[in-house]
Amino acid sequence: MALCVALLLGVTSAFAAPADGPIVQRIDVEGNQRIEESTVLSYMVIREGQPYSQALVDQSLKTLFATGLFADVQIESLNGGTFTVVVKVVENPIINRIAFEGNSKISQKTLEDEVQLKPRMVFTRAKVQSDVQRIIEVYRRSGRFAAQVEPKTVQLAQNRVDLVFEINEGPTTGVNRIIFIGNQAFSDSTLRDKIATGESVWWNFLQSNDNYDPDRLTFDREQLRRFYLSQGYADFRVVSAVAELAPDRSGFYITFTVEEGEKYNFGKVEIDTTLKDIAVDDLQQLIQFQGGEQYNAELIDKTVDALTLAAGTKGYAFVDIRPRVRRNKENLTVDVVFKIEEGPRVYIERINIVGNTRTLDKVIRREIRLVEGDAFNRVLINRSRSRIRGLGFFKKVEINEEPGTAKDRTVLNVEVEEQSTGEFSVSAGFSSADNVVGAVSLTEKNLLGRGQFLRLQVSVSSIRQQIDLRFTEPYFLDRNMSAGFDLYNTHAVYDEQNYEADIRGVGLRLGFPLSEFGRMGLRYTLRQDDVTFTSGLQTKGTTTLSMAGFTYAYDEKDDPIEPKNGVDFALSSDVSGLGGDKKYIRTELNSNWYKRLWLDDLVLNIAATGGYVIAYDDQILEVNDRFFKGGGSFRGFKTSGLGPRDIANAAQTPLSVGGELYAIGTVELRFPNFLPDELGIKTSVFSDFGTVGVVEDKPPCDMDGLVGGADLDGDGIDLCIKDDLTLRASAGLSVYWNSPFGPVRLDFSKVLQKEDYDQTETFRFSAGTKF
């Protein structure tokens, strides 16, 4: 404003007052309340002692209005005893507060951040109208093009006003139709699946992308380009993308005009490198395509990433890989040469973290493998992104670079989008034996934004009622060391296992890294078991368990949430007998191998789990210390549905007595289901196979084919164990849906191999909701 006034003063200096005008002897200011008279006079062009002219008066009016301080200004001249100029002003009021009424779809904070006017600023109609347009634009970006905003003022004392924006949000303006012009290779329906914007249809009431958004339309253009380039159309371009609002303002009609061009194949594929320590043949194996294959621009980008990673692992933190693409329109081929050179050294000047409104900066920063001043390293940046995603706090994690203050400096921007970390989960399972299992848990994975884990779970079923509390501090004493505790109380009635138990315990945990991908966990458990057997291997008794153990875990997956390549495994062992009544050693192994196949969403997972528990020092392994598998651990079989059983009483369901050994393998193939990504539905086919068995030796049983029995009351055999250490197998389909209400999982199973006494289930369901 001061600059504008100065320019106006400069312009008016060029005007020469007429020599014959009367001399201004006095200037009076009237109507000012907050603004000093001297301030008003400083903006005036006409001065006391100077000749009066209408040109100077007009210029003074313009200058005073340009300040934005006044709603009205009048200048009059009085020719009495002295020639006097009277300046009458009406000051613009001061804004006391700003309020929004009628907004329910857009938050108060969003609107406050958008408007330029603030309390204690000068009220002007021009600024109010500017803010009205800003609010309308916010609503248009959210798909509400019928929104109306009317500003109103409430007059207060001392020339103050309350500014109220009355908002009529109107309905969401949807997308009536998406039309494509010029497409021949792919249908309209195929192209609609490739863009983010969707048509408004009544049955898809859960989608939120069926409103017009100019920014999304720009993204859709890029999505179409990427799709066609991945399908061999190297000359493709989007000629135009036009959105037209229907006359009744009910929705938009979006039209994409495209030019597909010809379809290309890859031609010559070469590598030109100056790196001395990496053989060209080794780099050649990392190329994701070969000459003669259909052209796919995505494979070029993936090859660049693979080459960058390979160079980084060989110590080349600064490498410049530039694919040179040359199109041959005569034979419709694309030649690609990857030019690889060692780039200039670049150092990290600053690391910015943006987007975290709840999570503390230090929670994110401690997962970043680089600090300010370190050399730029693409491998460590990718690793940092994977570790941040592994926290499970963020929907999206991106690490971008921008130039620093010097050529050898770069700034890393860690951009995150937070997601709900609290979870209220309800799960249920249904079996062929009409058994129902339910659980309710309250979990917060990012307590107070500090990354702490807290879970309170109550599970209720026909066989178990349990409550447990679990807490983990991931950086105990601000060191890279996790610590936590577990408290639990369980009452279980295992009709099939022939016992009833009350179990109370406490556990302490400590974990620390051994390498970038390896971690060691130590734990101690103190537990009291009150077990009552109606008949079987033991009688009623109360025992105390004192157990120490460790877990070594190694995780080198490419993504902690949806891995497509890599391995992980965990080896754990526990020893009881450090006090207490029980003495046994339990060891378990769990491993996974992931491999992306021909398509990006075609991922193979091969998993193996196994365990062995053995008592020592002439102790007997009790039933509740054995392994019981089924349900989620072996799909197709009921919980505790396979393994050794008591079949002595044919009139009852055979009782599960648990095994000392188990080995289970899984082959699962996640495949594309061609549903829109925004639905969040994943599908896979699986096969589980393995066995559970080997119980302790028992006295001979008088039934054929039985391992042993026990006489509990002196009147003969009460328990006969059937233990066929044979292969069991199942196969089926799993459907995962990341619904707006929470994760949902459906398992449909078919048992392929089992024993007569095994218990099976064909369908399993679980669901949860997040907050």
mmCIF file with all atom_site columns, N, CA and C in Angstrom, residues 76-109:
data_model
loop_
_atom_site.group_PDB
_atom_site.id
_atom_site.type_symbol
_atom_site.label_atom_id
_atom_site.label_alt_id
_atom_site.label_comp_id
_atom_site.label_asym_id
_atom_site.label_entity_id
_atom_site.label_seq_id
_atom_site.pdbx_PDB_ins_code
_atom_site.Cartn_x
_atom_site.Cartn_y
_atom_site.Cartn_z
_atom_site.occupancy
_atom_site.B_iso_or_equiv
_atom_site.pdbx_formal_charge
_atom_site.auth_seq_id
_atom_site.auth_comp_id
_atom_site.auth_asym_id
_atom_site.auth_atom_id
_atom_site.pdbx_PDB_model_num
ATOM 1   N N  . GLU A 1 76  ? -13.909 19.343  0.557  1.00 0.00 ? 76  GLU A N  1
ATOM 2   C CA . GLU A 1 76  ? -14.622 20.581  0.247  1.00 0.00 ? 76  GLU A CA 1
ATOM 3   C C  . GLU A 1 76  ? -13.719 21.782  0.538  1.00 0.00 ? 76  GLU A C  1
ATOM 4   N N  . SER A 1 77  ? -14.029 22.884  -0.121 1.00 0.00 ? 77  SER A N  1
ATOM 5   C CA . SER A 1 77  ? -13.264 24.132  0.115  1.00 0.00 ? 77  SER A CA 1
ATOM 6   C C  . SER A 1 77  ? -14.203 25.200  0.638  1.00 0.00 ? 77  SER A C  1
ATOM 7   N N  . LEU A 1 78  ? -13.736 25.933  1.635  1.00 0.00 ? 78  LEU A N  1
ATOM 8   C CA . LEU A 1 78  ? -14.498 27.026  2.234  1.00 0.00 ? 78  LEU A CA 1
ATOM 9   C C  . LEU A 1 78  ? -13.717 28.322  2.052  1.00 0.00 ? 78  LEU A C  1
ATOM 10  N N  . ASN A 1 79  ? -14.384 29.296  1.435  1.00 0.00 ? 79  ASN A N  1
ATOM 11  C CA . ASN A 1 79  ? -13.701 30.585  1.155  1.00 0.00 ? 79  ASN A CA 1
ATOM 12  C C  . ASN A 1 79  ? -14.320 31.653  2.026  1.00 0.00 ? 79  ASN A C  1
ATOM 13  N N  . GLY A 1 80  ? -13.976 31.634  3.323  1.00 0.00 ? 80  GLY A N  1
ATOM 14  C CA . GLY A 1 80  ? -14.456 32.656  4.251  1.00 0.00 ? 80  GLY A CA 1
ATOM 15  C C  . GLY A 1 80  ? -13.381 33.699  4.464  1.00 0.00 ? 80  GLY A C  1
ATOM 16  N N  . GLY A 1 81  ? -13.078 33.887  5.736  1.00 0.00 ? 81  GLY A N  1
ATOM 17  C CA . GLY A 1 81  ? -11.987 34.810  6.022  1.00 0.00 ? 81  GLY A CA 1
ATOM 18  C C  . GLY A 1 81  ? -10.661 34.261  5.542  1.00 0.00 ? 81  GLY A C  1
ATOM 19  N N  . THR A 1 82  ? -10.554 32.906  5.592  1.00 0.00 ? 82  THR A N  1
ATOM 20  C CA . THR A 1 82  ? -9.360  32.228  5.073  1.00 0.00 ? 82  THR A CA 1
ATOM 21  C C  . THR A 1 82  ? -9.827  31.133  4.135  1.00 0.00 ? 82  THR A C  1
ATOM 22  N N  . PHE A 1 83  ? -8.998  30.795  3.179  1.00 0.00 ? 83  PHE A N  1
ATOM 23  C CA . PHE A 1 83  ? -9.345  29.718  2.250  1.00 0.00 ? 83  PHE A CA 1
ATOM 24  C C  . PHE A 1 83  ? -8.996  28.387  2.928  1.00 0.00 ? 83  PHE A C  1
ATOM 25  N N  . THR A 1 84  ? -10.045 27.615  3.270  1.00 0.00 ? 84  THR A N  1
ATOM 26  C CA . THR A 1 84  ? -9.881  26.385  4.052  1.00 0.00 ? 84  THR A CA 1
ATOM 27  C C  . THR A 1 84  ? -10.357 25.192  3.242  1.00 0.00 ? 84  THR A C  1
ATOM 28  N N  . VAL A 1 85  ? -9.587  24.097  3.308  1.00 0.00 ? 85  VAL A N  1
ATOM 29  C CA . VAL A 1 85  ? -9.949  22.825  2.699  1.00 0.00 ? 85  VAL A CA 1
ATOM 30  C C  . VAL A 1 85  ? -10.367 21.872  3.819  1.00 0.00 ? 85  VAL A C  1
ATOM 31  N N  . VAL A 1 86  ? -11.605 21.310  3.709  1.00 0.00 ? 86  VAL A N  1
ATOM 32  C CA . VAL A 1 86  ? -12.119 20.398  4.719  1.00 0.00 ? 86  VAL A CA 1
ATOM 33  C C  . VAL A 1 86  ? -12.139 18.983  4.135  1.00 0.00 ? 86  VAL A C  1
ATOM 34  N N  . VAL A 1 87  ? -11.456 18.038  4.812  1.00 0.00 ? 87  VAL A N  1
ATOM 35  C CA . VAL A 1 87  ? -11.395 16.627  4.397  1.00 0.00 ? 87  VAL A CA 1
ATOM 36  C C  . VAL A 1 87  ? -12.291 15.817  5.335  1.00 0.00 ? 87  VAL A C  1
ATOM 37  N N  . LYS A 1 88  ? -13.426 15.322  4.818  1.00 0.00 ? 88  LYS A N  1
ATOM 38  C CA . LYS A 1 88  ? -14.361 14.517  5.598  1.00 0.00 ? 88  LYS A CA 1
ATOM 39  C C  . LYS A 1 88  ? -14.147 13.030  5.266  1.00 0.00 ? 88  LYS A C  1
ATOM 40  N N  . VAL A 1 89  ? -13.805 12.239  6.284  1.00 0.00 ? 89  VAL A N  1
ATOM 41  C CA . VAL A 1 89  ? -13.512 10.820  6.058  1.00 0.00 ? 89  VAL A CA 1
ATOM 42  C C  . VAL A 1 89  ? -14.464 9.944   6.865  1.00 0.00 ? 89  VAL A C  1
ATOM 43  N N  . VAL A 1 90  ? -14.755 8.790   6.301  1.00 0.00 ? 90  VAL A N  1
ATOM 44  C CA . VAL A 1 90  ? -15.474 7.722   7.020  1.00 0.00 ? 90  VAL A CA 1
ATOM 45  C C  . VAL A 1 90  ? -14.545 6.517   7.064  1.00 0.00 ? 90  VAL A C  1
ATOM 46  N N  . GLU A 1 91  ? -14.059 6.209   8.245  1.00 0.00 ? 91  GLU A N  1
ATOM 47  C CA . GLU A 1 91  ? -13.075 5.127   8.363  1.00 0.00 ? 91  GLU A CA 1
ATOM 48  C C  . GLU A 1 91  ? -13.717 3.751   8.142  1.00 0.00 ? 91  GLU A C  1
ATOM 49  N N  . ASN A 1 92  ? -12.948 2.850   7.471  1.00 0.00 ? 92  ASN A N  1
ATOM 50  C CA . ASN A 1 92  ? -13.360 1.444   7.415  1.00 0.00 ? 92  ASN A CA 1
ATOM 51  C C  . ASN A 1 92  ? -13.272 0.857   8.809  1.00 0.00 ? 92  ASN A C  1
ATOM 52  N N  . PRO A 1 93  ? -14.228 0.013   9.186  1.00 0.00 ? 93  PRO A N  1
ATOM 53  C CA . PRO A 1 93  ? -14.195 -0.559  10.539 1.00 0.00 ? 93  PRO A CA 1
ATOM 54  C C  . PRO A 1 93  ? -13.071 -1.577  10.697 1.00 0.00 ? 93  PRO A C  1
ATOM 55  N N  . ILE A 1 94  ? -12.773 -1.900  11.939 1.00 0.00 ? 94  ILE A N  1
ATOM 56  C CA . ILE A 1 94  ? -11.813 -2.951  12.286 1.00 0.00 ? 94  ILE A CA 1
ATOM 57  C C  . ILE A 1 94  ? -12.583 -4.250  12.525 1.00 0.00 ? 94  ILE A C  1
ATOM 58  N N  . ILE A 1 95  ? -12.049 -5.337  12.011 1.00 0.00 ? 95  ILE A N  1
ATOM 59  C CA . ILE A 1 95  ? -12.705 -6.636  12.180 1.00 0.00 ? 95  ILE A CA 1
ATOM 60  C C  . ILE A 1 95  ? -12.456 -7.157  13.591 1.00 0.00 ? 95  ILE A C  1
ATOM 61  N N  . ASN A 1 96  ? -13.545 -7.406  14.309 1.00 0.00 ? 96  ASN A N  1
ATOM 62  C CA . ASN A 1 96  ? -13.436 -7.948  15.656 1.00 0.00 ? 96  ASN A CA 1
ATOM 63  C C  . ASN A 1 96  ? -13.211 -9.470  15.622 1.00 0.00 ? 96  ASN A C  1
ATOM 64  N N  . ARG A 1 97  ? -14.031 -10.180 14.859 1.00 0.00 ? 97  ARG A N  1
ATOM 65  C CA . ARG A 1 97  ? -13.865 -11.622 14.688 1.00 0.00 ? 97  ARG A CA 1
ATOM 66  C C  . ARG A 1 97  ? -14.478 -12.046 13.363 1.00 0.00 ? 97  ARG A C  1
ATOM 67  N N  . ILE A 1 98  ? -14.098 -13.232 12.892 1.00 0.00 ? 98  ILE A N  1
ATOM 68  C CA . ILE A 1 98  ? -14.606 -13.795 11.643 1.00 0.00 ? 98  ILE A CA 1
ATOM 69  C C  . ILE A 1 98  ? -15.273 -15.119 11.969 1.00 0.00 ? 98  ILE A C  1
ATOM 70  N N  . ALA A 1 99  ? -16.485 -15.300 11.491 1.00 0.00 ? 99  ALA A N  1
ATOM 71  C CA . ALA A 1 99  ? -17.235 -16.523 11.767 1.00 0.00 ? 99  ALA A CA 1
ATOM 72  C C  . ALA A 1 99  ? -17.754 -17.110 10.461 1.00 0.00 ? 99  ALA A C  1
ATOM 73  N N  . PHE A 1 100 ? -17.982 -18.431 10.489 1.00 0.00 ? 100 PHE A N  1
ATOM 74  C CA . PHE A 1 100 ? -18.533 -19.146 9.337  1.00 0.00 ? 100 PHE A CA 1
ATOM 75  C C  . PHE A 1 100 ? -19.781 -19.887 9.812  1.00 0.00 ? 100 PHE A C  1
ATOM 76  N N  . GLU A 1 101 ? -20.844 -19.754 9.051  1.00 0.00 ? 101 GLU A N  1
ATOM 77  C CA . GLU A 1 101 ? -22.101 -20.413 9.384  1.00 0.00 ? 101 GLU A CA 1
ATOM 78  C C  . GLU A 1 101 ? -22.569 -21.236 8.204  1.00 0.00 ? 101 GLU A C  1
ATOM 79  N N  . GLY A 1 102 ? -23.092 -22.424 8.499  1.00 0.00 ? 102 GLY A N  1
ATOM 80  C CA . GLY A 1 102 ? -23.639 -23.281 7.455  1.00 0.00 ? 102 GLY A CA 1
ATOM 81  C C  . GLY A 1 102 ? -22.665 -24.280 6.883  1.00 0.00 ? 102 GLY A C  1
ATOM 82  N N  . ASN A 1 103 ? -21.411 -24.242 7.335  1.00 0.00 ? 103 ASN A N  1
ATOM 83  C CA . ASN A 1 103 ? -20.418 -25.186 6.811  1.00 0.00 ? 103 ASN A CA 1
ATOM 84  C C  . ASN A 1 103 ? -20.413 -26.459 7.644  1.00 0.00 ? 103 ASN A C  1
ATOM 85  N N  . SER A 1 104 ? -20.625 -27.582 6.970  1.00 0.00 ? 104 SER A N  1
ATOM 86  C CA . SER A 1 104 ? -20.551 -28.889 7.626  1.00 0.00 ? 104 SER A CA 1
ATOM 87  C C  . SER A 1 104 ? -19.591 -29.822 6.899  1.00 0.00 ? 104 SER A C  1
ATOM 88  N N  . LYS A 1 105 ? -19.397 -29.602 5.598  1.00 0.00 ? 105 LYS A N  1
ATOM 89  C CA . LYS A 1 105 ? -18.519 -30.459 4.805  1.00 0.00 ? 105 LYS A CA 1
ATOM 90  C C  . LYS A 1 105 ? -17.071 -29.976 4.821  1.00 0.00 ? 105 LYS A C  1
ATOM 91  N N  . ILE A 1 106 ? -16.868 -28.696 5.027  1.00 0.00 ? 106 ILE A N  1
ATOM 92  C CA . ILE A 1 106 ? -15.527 -28.114 5.107  1.00 0.00 ? 106 ILE A CA 1
ATOM 93  C C  . ILE A 1 106 ? -15.322 -27.612 6.525  1.00 0.00 ? 106 ILE A C  1
ATOM 94  N N  . SER A 1 107 ? -14.208 -27.972 7.134  1.00 0.00 ? 107 SER A N  1
ATOM 95  C CA . SER A 1 107 ? -13.978 -27.634 8.534  1.00 0.00 ? 107 SER A CA 1
ATOM 96  C C  . SER A 1 107 ? -13.728 -26.138 8.715  1.00 0.00 ? 107 SER A C  1
ATOM 97  N N  . GLN A 1 108 ? -13.967 -25.682 9.942  1.00 0.00 ? 108 GLN A N  1
ATOM 98  C CA . GLN A 1 108 ? -13.728 -24.288 10.300 1.00 0.00 ? 108 GLN A CA 1
ATOM 99  C C  . GLN A 1 108 ? -12.269 -23.909 10.085 1.00 0.00 ? 108 GLN A C  1
ATOM 100 N N  . LYS A 1 109 ? -11.359 -24.793 10.462 1.00 0.00 ? 109 LYS A N  1
ATOM 101 C CA . LYS A 1 109 ? -9.934  -24.489 10.338 1.00 0.00 ? 109 LYS A CA 1
ATOM 102 C C  . LYS A 1 109 ? -9.521  -24.342 8.880  1.00 0.00 ? 109 LYS A C  1
#
